[in-house]
Coordinates of C-alpha atoms in Angstrom, one line a residue:
M25 CA 27.7 -34.0 -24.4
R26 CA 29.0 -36.3 -27.1
K27 CA 32.4 -37.9 -26.3
V28 CA 34.9 -38.0 -29.2
R29 CA 36.5 -41.3 -29.6
R30 CA 40.3 -41.4 -29.6
I31 CA 42.0 -42.4 -32.9
V32 CA 44.2 -45.4 -32.2
G33 CA 46.7 -44.7 -35.0
L34 CA 47.2 -41.2 -33.8
D35 CA 48.0 -42.3 -30.3
T36 CA 50.3 -44.9 -31.7
A37 CA 52.2 -42.4 -33.8
R38 CA 52.5 -40.2 -30.7
G39 CA 53.7 -43.1 -28.6
L40 CA 56.4 -43.9 -31.2
A41 CA 57.5 -40.2 -31.1
V42 CA 57.8 -40.3 -27.3
L43 CA 59.8 -43.6 -27.4
G44 CA 62.0 -42.1 -30.1
M45 CA 62.8 -39.1 -28.0
V46 CA 63.6 -41.4 -25.1
A47 CA 66.0 -43.3 -27.4
A48 CA 67.6 -40.0 -28.4
H49 CA 68.2 -39.2 -24.7
V50 CA 69.3 -42.5 -23.2
G51 CA 69.8 -44.8 -26.3
P52 CA 73.3 -46.2 -27.1
D53 CA 75.5 -44.4 -29.6
D54 CA 76.5 -46.3 -32.7
T55 CA 77.7 -43.5 -35.0
W56 CA 80.5 -45.8 -36.3
R57 CA 78.0 -47.6 -38.4
T58 CA 77.8 -46.9 -42.1
V59 CA 74.5 -48.7 -42.7
P60 CA 72.4 -46.7 -42.0
P61 CA 74.7 -43.7 -42.3
G62 CA 75.4 -42.4 -38.8
G63 CA 74.0 -45.5 -37.1
F64 CA 70.6 -46.4 -35.9
A65 CA 70.9 -43.9 -33.1
Q66 CA 71.0 -41.2 -35.7
L67 CA 67.4 -42.1 -36.7
A68 CA 66.2 -41.0 -33.3
D69 CA 68.0 -37.7 -33.4
G70 CA 65.6 -34.9 -34.3
R71 CA 63.0 -36.9 -36.2
P72 CA 60.9 -38.1 -33.2
S73 CA 60.6 -34.6 -31.9
A74 CA 59.5 -33.4 -35.3
V75 CA 56.9 -36.1 -35.4
F76 CA 55.8 -35.0 -31.9
V77 CA 55.3 -31.4 -33.1
V78 CA 53.5 -32.4 -36.3
L79 CA 51.1 -34.4 -34.1
A80 CA 50.6 -31.2 -32.0
G81 CA 49.2 -29.6 -35.2
V82 CA 46.9 -32.6 -35.7
G83 CA 45.8 -32.2 -32.1
L84 CA 45.0 -28.5 -32.8
A85 CA 42.8 -29.6 -35.6
L86 CA 40.9 -32.2 -33.6
L87 CA 40.4 -29.8 -30.7
S88 CA 38.7 -27.4 -33.2
G89 CA 36.5 -29.8 -35.1
G90 CA 38.8 -32.0 -37.2
D91 CA 37.6 -32.1 -40.8
R92 CA 34.6 -30.0 -39.8
P93 CA 36.1 -26.9 -38.2
V94 CA 33.9 -25.3 -35.6
T95 CA 32.8 -21.7 -35.7
G96 CA 31.2 -19.1 -33.4
T97 CA 31.2 -19.9 -29.7
R98 CA 32.6 -23.4 -30.3
L99 CA 35.6 -21.7 -31.9
V100 CA 36.0 -19.4 -29.0
Q101 CA 35.9 -22.4 -26.6
A102 CA 38.4 -24.3 -28.7
R103 CA 40.8 -21.4 -28.6
L104 CA 40.4 -21.1 -24.9
R105 CA 41.1 -24.7 -24.3
I106 CA 44.2 -24.6 -26.5
L107 CA 45.6 -21.5 -24.9
V108 CA 45.1 -22.8 -21.4
R109 CA 46.8 -26.1 -22.4
A110 CA 49.6 -24.2 -23.9
A111 CA 50.2 -22.1 -20.8
L112 CA 50.2 -25.3 -18.6
L113 CA 52.7 -26.9 -21.0
V114 CA 55.0 -23.9 -20.8
V115 CA 54.9 -23.9 -17.0
L116 CA 55.6 -27.7 -16.9
G117 CA 58.4 -27.3 -19.4
A118 CA 60.0 -24.6 -17.3
V119 CA 59.8 -26.8 -14.2
L120 CA 61.4 -29.7 -16.1
V121 CA 64.3 -27.5 -17.2
E122 CA 65.0 -26.7 -13.6
L123 CA 65.7 -30.4 -13.0
G124 CA 69.1 -29.7 -14.6
T125 CA 69.1 -32.8 -16.8
P126 CA 71.4 -32.8 -19.9
V127 CA 68.3 -33.0 -22.1
V128 CA 66.9 -30.1 -24.1
V129 CA 63.2 -30.0 -23.0
I130 CA 60.8 -29.3 -25.9
L131 CA 57.7 -28.5 -23.9
V132 CA 58.2 -24.7 -23.6
V133 CA 58.6 -24.2 -27.4
Y134 CA 55.9 -26.8 -27.9
G135 CA 53.5 -24.9 -25.7
A136 CA 54.3 -21.6 -27.4
M137 CA 53.7 -23.0 -30.9
F138 CA 50.5 -24.7 -29.7
A139 CA 49.3 -21.2 -28.6
A140 CA 50.4 -19.6 -31.9
G141 CA 48.4 -22.3 -33.8
T142 CA 45.2 -20.7 -32.6
L143 CA 45.7 -18.0 -35.1
A144 CA 45.4 -20.5 -37.9
L145 CA 42.4 -22.5 -36.8
R146 CA 40.2 -20.9 -39.5
W147 CA 42.6 -21.3 -42.4
S148 CA 41.8 -23.7 -45.2
R149 CA 44.0 -26.7 -46.0
P150 CA 45.6 -25.1 -49.1
V151 CA 46.4 -22.0 -47.0
L152 CA 47.9 -24.1 -44.2
A153 CA 50.0 -26.1 -46.6
A154 CA 51.3 -23.0 -48.3
A155 CA 52.1 -21.4 -45.0
A156 CA 53.9 -24.5 -43.9
V157 CA 56.1 -24.5 -47.0
A158 CA 56.7 -20.7 -46.6
V159 CA 57.9 -21.1 -43.0
A160 CA 60.1 -24.1 -43.9
V161 CA 61.8 -22.1 -46.7
V162 CA 61.9 -18.5 -45.2
G163 CA 62.4 -19.4 -41.6
P164 CA 65.9 -20.8 -42.0
V165 CA 66.9 -17.8 -44.1
V166 CA 65.6 -15.3 -41.6
R167 CA 66.8 -17.0 -38.5
P168 CA 70.5 -15.8 -38.8
W169 CA 69.2 -12.2 -38.7
F170 CA 68.6 -12.7 -35.0
D171 CA 72.1 -13.9 -34.2
A172 CA 72.8 -10.7 -32.4
F173 CA 70.2 -11.6 -29.7
P174 CA 71.4 -13.8 -26.9
V175 CA 69.9 -17.3 -26.5
V176 CA 70.2 -18.7 -23.0
A177 CA 69.2 -22.3 -22.6
E178 CA 68.8 -21.8 -18.8
R179 CA 66.0 -19.3 -19.5
P180 CA 63.6 -21.5 -21.5
V181 CA 60.7 -19.0 -21.3
D182 CA 62.8 -16.2 -22.8
P183 CA 61.1 -15.1 -26.1
M184 CA 64.3 -15.2 -28.2
T185 CA 65.2 -18.7 -26.8
V186 CA 61.8 -19.9 -28.0
L187 CA 62.0 -18.1 -31.3
I188 CA 65.5 -19.0 -32.5
G189 CA 66.9 -21.6 -30.0
H190 CA 69.3 -24.1 -31.5
Y191 CA 67.3 -27.3 -31.1
Y192 CA 63.7 -26.2 -31.5
P193 CA 63.5 -22.7 -33.1
A194 CA 59.8 -21.8 -33.4
I195 CA 60.6 -19.6 -36.3
V196 CA 61.3 -22.8 -38.3
W197 CA 59.5 -25.5 -36.4
M198 CA 56.1 -23.8 -36.8
S199 CA 56.1 -25.4 -40.2
Y200 CA 55.5 -28.7 -38.5
V201 CA 52.5 -27.4 -36.6
L202 CA 51.0 -26.0 -39.7
T203 CA 51.5 -29.2 -41.6
G204 CA 49.8 -31.2 -38.8
L205 CA 47.0 -28.8 -38.7
A206 CA 46.4 -29.2 -42.4
G207 CA 46.5 -32.9 -42.1
G208 CA 44.1 -32.9 -39.2
R209 CA 41.5 -31.1 -41.4
S210 CA 41.1 -34.3 -43.3
D211 CA 39.2 -37.5 -42.3
L212 CA 41.9 -39.4 -40.5
R213 CA 39.8 -42.6 -40.6
S214 CA 39.7 -42.6 -44.4
P215 CA 42.1 -45.1 -46.2
R216 CA 42.3 -42.7 -49.1
V217 CA 43.7 -40.0 -46.7
H218 CA 46.2 -42.5 -45.4
A219 CA 47.4 -43.2 -49.0
W220 CA 47.7 -39.5 -49.7
L221 CA 49.7 -38.9 -46.5
A222 CA 52.0 -41.8 -47.3
A223 CA 52.6 -40.6 -50.8
L224 CA 53.2 -37.0 -49.8
G225 CA 55.5 -38.2 -46.9
L226 CA 57.6 -40.4 -49.2
G227 CA 58.0 -37.5 -51.7
L228 CA 59.1 -35.1 -49.0
V229 CA 61.7 -37.6 -47.7
V230 CA 63.1 -37.9 -51.1
V231 CA 63.1 -34.1 -51.6
G232 CA 64.6 -33.5 -48.1
H233 CA 67.4 -36.1 -48.0
G234 CA 67.9 -36.6 -51.7
G235 CA 67.8 -32.9 -52.4
A236 CA 70.4 -32.2 -49.7
A237 CA 72.7 -34.8 -51.1
A238 CA 72.3 -33.5 -54.6
V239 CA 72.9 -29.9 -53.7
T240 CA 75.9 -30.8 -51.5
A241 CA 77.4 -32.8 -54.3
A242 CA 76.9 -29.9 -56.8
L243 CA 78.4 -27.3 -54.4
G244 CA 81.2 -29.6 -53.3
R245 CA 80.4 -28.8 -49.6
S246 CA 77.5 -28.6 -47.2
T247 CA 76.1 -25.3 -45.8
E248 CA 73.7 -24.4 -43.1
L249 CA 70.9 -24.2 -45.6
T250 CA 71.7 -27.3 -47.7
T251 CA 72.4 -29.9 -45.0
A252 CA 69.8 -32.3 -43.7
E253 CA 71.7 -33.0 -40.5
P254 CA 69.5 -33.4 -37.3
H255 CA 68.6 -30.1 -35.6
S256 CA 70.1 -28.1 -38.4
S257 CA 66.6 -26.6 -39.1
S258 CA 67.4 -26.2 -42.7
P259 CA 64.7 -26.4 -45.5
F260 CA 66.0 -29.8 -46.4
E261 CA 65.9 -31.2 -42.9
I262 CA 62.4 -29.7 -42.4
A263 CA 61.2 -31.4 -45.6
G264 CA 62.8 -34.8 -44.7
N265 CA 61.4 -34.7 -41.1
T266 CA 57.9 -33.6 -42.3
G267 CA 57.9 -36.5 -44.8
T268 CA 59.0 -38.9 -42.0
A269 CA 56.2 -37.7 -39.8
L270 CA 53.6 -38.1 -42.5
L271 CA 54.8 -41.6 -43.3
V272 CA 54.7 -42.6 -39.6
L273 CA 51.2 -41.1 -39.2
A274 CA 49.9 -42.8 -42.4
V275 CA 51.2 -46.2 -41.4
C276 CA 49.9 -45.9 -37.8
L277 CA 46.5 -44.7 -38.9
A278 CA 46.2 -47.5 -41.5
V279 CA 47.3 -50.3 -39.1
G280 CA 45.2 -48.8 -36.2
L281 CA 42.1 -48.9 -38.4
R282 CA 42.6 -52.7 -39.0
W283 CA 44.4 -54.1 -36.0
P284 CA 43.9 -51.6 -33.1
R285 CA 44.4 -54.2 -30.3
A286 CA 47.9 -55.1 -31.7
L287 CA 48.9 -51.5 -31.2
A288 CA 47.5 -51.2 -27.6
P289 CA 50.9 -51.0 -25.7
V290 CA 52.3 -48.2 -28.0
S291 CA 49.0 -46.4 -28.4
A292 CA 48.6 -46.4 -24.6
T293 CA 52.0 -44.7 -24.4
G294 CA 50.8 -42.1 -26.9
A295 CA 47.7 -41.5 -24.9
L296 CA 49.9 -40.8 -21.9
A297 CA 52.6 -39.0 -23.9
L298 CA 53.0 -36.0 -21.6
T299 CA 53.2 -38.2 -18.5
A300 CA 55.6 -40.6 -20.1
Y301 CA 57.9 -37.7 -21.4
S302 CA 57.9 -35.9 -18.1
G303 CA 58.3 -39.1 -16.1
H304 CA 61.4 -40.2 -18.0
L305 CA 63.0 -36.8 -17.3
L306 CA 62.3 -37.2 -13.6
V307 CA 64.0 -40.6 -13.7
I308 CA 67.0 -39.2 -15.5
A309 CA 67.3 -36.5 -12.9
A310 CA 67.2 -39.2 -10.2
L311 CA 69.7 -41.5 -11.8
G312 CA 72.3 -38.9 -12.8
T313 CA 73.8 -37.6 -16.0
D314 CA 75.7 -40.8 -16.8
V315 CA 72.5 -42.4 -18.1
V316 CA 72.6 -39.8 -20.8
W317 CA 76.3 -39.3 -21.4
A318 CA 77.3 -43.0 -21.1
P319 CA 74.2 -44.8 -22.2
T320 CA 74.0 -48.6 -22.6
T321 CA 71.7 -50.8 -24.5
A322 CA 70.4 -52.3 -21.2
S323 CA 69.5 -48.9 -19.7
W324 CA 67.7 -47.9 -22.9
L325 CA 65.7 -51.2 -22.9
W326 CA 64.8 -50.7 -19.3
F327 CA 63.5 -47.1 -19.9
T328 CA 61.5 -48.3 -23.0
G329 CA 60.1 -51.4 -21.3
V330 CA 59.0 -49.7 -18.1
I331 CA 57.4 -46.7 -20.0
V332 CA 55.4 -49.0 -22.3
V333 CA 54.3 -51.4 -19.5
A334 CA 53.4 -48.7 -17.1
C335 CA 51.5 -46.7 -19.6
W336 CA 49.7 -49.8 -20.9
A337 CA 48.6 -50.8 -17.4
W338 CA 47.6 -47.3 -16.4
R339 CA 45.6 -46.8 -19.5
A340 CA 43.8 -50.2 -19.0
W341 CA 43.1 -49.8 -15.3
V342 CA 42.8 -46.0 -14.7
G343 CA 42.3 -44.3 -18.1
R344 CA 43.6 -40.8 -18.7
G345 CA 47.1 -40.1 -17.5
P346 CA 47.7 -37.8 -14.5
L347 CA 49.2 -34.9 -16.4
E348 CA 46.7 -35.4 -19.2
W349 CA 43.9 -35.3 -16.7
V350 CA 45.1 -31.9 -15.4
L351 CA 45.3 -30.5 -18.9
H352 CA 41.9 -31.8 -19.8
A353 CA 40.2 -30.7 -16.6
V354 CA 41.7 -27.2 -16.3
S355 CA 41.3 -26.4 -20.0
T356 CA 37.7 -27.6 -20.4
R357 CA 36.7 -25.8 -17.2
A358 CA 38.3 -22.6 -18.5
A359 CA 36.5 -22.9 -21.8
D360 CA 33.1 -23.7 -20.2
V361 CA 31.5 -20.6 -21.6
A362 CA 28.3 -19.9 -23.4
P363 CA 26.8 -17.0 -25.3
D364 CA 24.6 -14.5 -23.4
A365 CA 21.0 -15.6 -23.2
L366 CA 18.6 -13.8 -25.5
P367 CA 15.9 -11.7 -23.7
P368 CA 12.5 -13.3 -23.6
R369 CA 10.5 -12.8 -26.7
T370 CA 7.1 -11.0 -26.4
D371 CA 4.4 -11.6 -29.0
A372 CA 2.4 -8.5 -28.1
P373 CA 2.0 -6.3 -31.2
R374 CA 3.8 -3.0 -31.2
E375 CA 2.0 0.2 -32.2
A376 CA 3.2 1.4 -35.6
A377 CA 4.9 4.8 -35.5
P378 CA 3.2 7.4 -37.6
P379 CA 5.0 8.1 -40.9
S380 CA 7.1 11.2 -41.2
P381 CA 5.8 13.9 -43.4
G382 CA 6.8 13.2 -47.0
A383 CA 8.1 9.8 -46.1
T384 CA 7.7 7.0 -48.6
D385 CA 6.8 3.5 -47.5
V386 CA 9.6 1.0 -48.4
P387 CA 8.6 -2.6 -48.5
V388 CA 10.7 -5.0 -46.4
P389 CA 11.4 -8.4 -48.0
Q390 CA 10.0 -11.3 -46.1
G391 CA 12.4 -13.5 -44.1
Q392 CA 14.9 -10.7 -43.3
T393 CA 15.2 -11.0 -39.6
S394 CA 18.1 -10.7 -37.2
E395 CA 18.8 -13.2 -34.5
R396 CA 21.9 -14.4 -32.7
A397 CA 22.8 -18.1 -33.0
H398 CA 23.2 -19.9 -29.8
D399 CA 25.9 -22.4 -30.2
P400 CA 25.7 -25.5 -28.0
S401 CA 28.6 -26.4 -25.8
P402 CA 31.6 -27.9 -27.5
E403 CA 32.4 -31.6 -27.9
R404 CA 34.8 -32.6 -25.2
R405 CA 37.5 -35.1 -25.6

């Protein structure tokens, strides 16, 4: 079976997202800064996780054919692979929550949205884009309707916690998945696609953050639906974060196409994203909560450096990461299905049945036959 080559720029963007989430968890706090507003730490608050989820949508597209969506048995196989991966991510996320770290683990919601994305694998890019906009606009409005339902962070698999949780509400964040799925239906190695992604991303950043500032100034105050603050899950924050994700993706794809070796350390981190993310939570659990509540520049640099060097070395000497290997092996095994074999064809002529009394012969057009297509096994990453 043909092996699909990894896209360096995509791995690089995923690596930046993981390192950004690490910075959000153990990075130093500099909210006193006015340039940029809220400090540099504020740049890592909410945005890297949004980039991570947008890239999940891109991954859904690649698992189901990329810019040439699969159909038939291959589509069934793609859905099975995705659903099995989603289930494993939910289980892993629930286990990581049990570590008791002061970090909001994204993997349970991530896995749930990954599974929900299988419903949209056959949608066209315009439909996916329209759905992403609709979720970004309607989701924040509908979300308060569920305030009467309890959300318990200690029960990460609880449906209401997944749907409307404070940090990663699927009812809103599904917009990121649909956006990534739409982008993944394009040729990600095309410079023209990179330019379109960058232009769209820049426009959404202006709409998100500029729009929030303009509306706030007009109203004289900020509301839940007009703010662009991190994890507010407002339409403006979704627009700004989506734009940031598309800009990061466009730049990484363009640079990765020209200078892939220069990106090797970060792209290796992205290729081992699940292992790197889970590993840093294990280290936080071992070191204690002070590394999160009282972070220092030195501890953040140690986390970042060790993650990048370890992933780079593992990628060069071993290959696929340990958790990535489990997801790949289990999901491809579960999806290793094929259509039923057709019965052997016999060329012996059949006796024609005598015509019924009064029946009229109706000519059958040539070429009208019925046969089932036998799709080959899917491409495996």
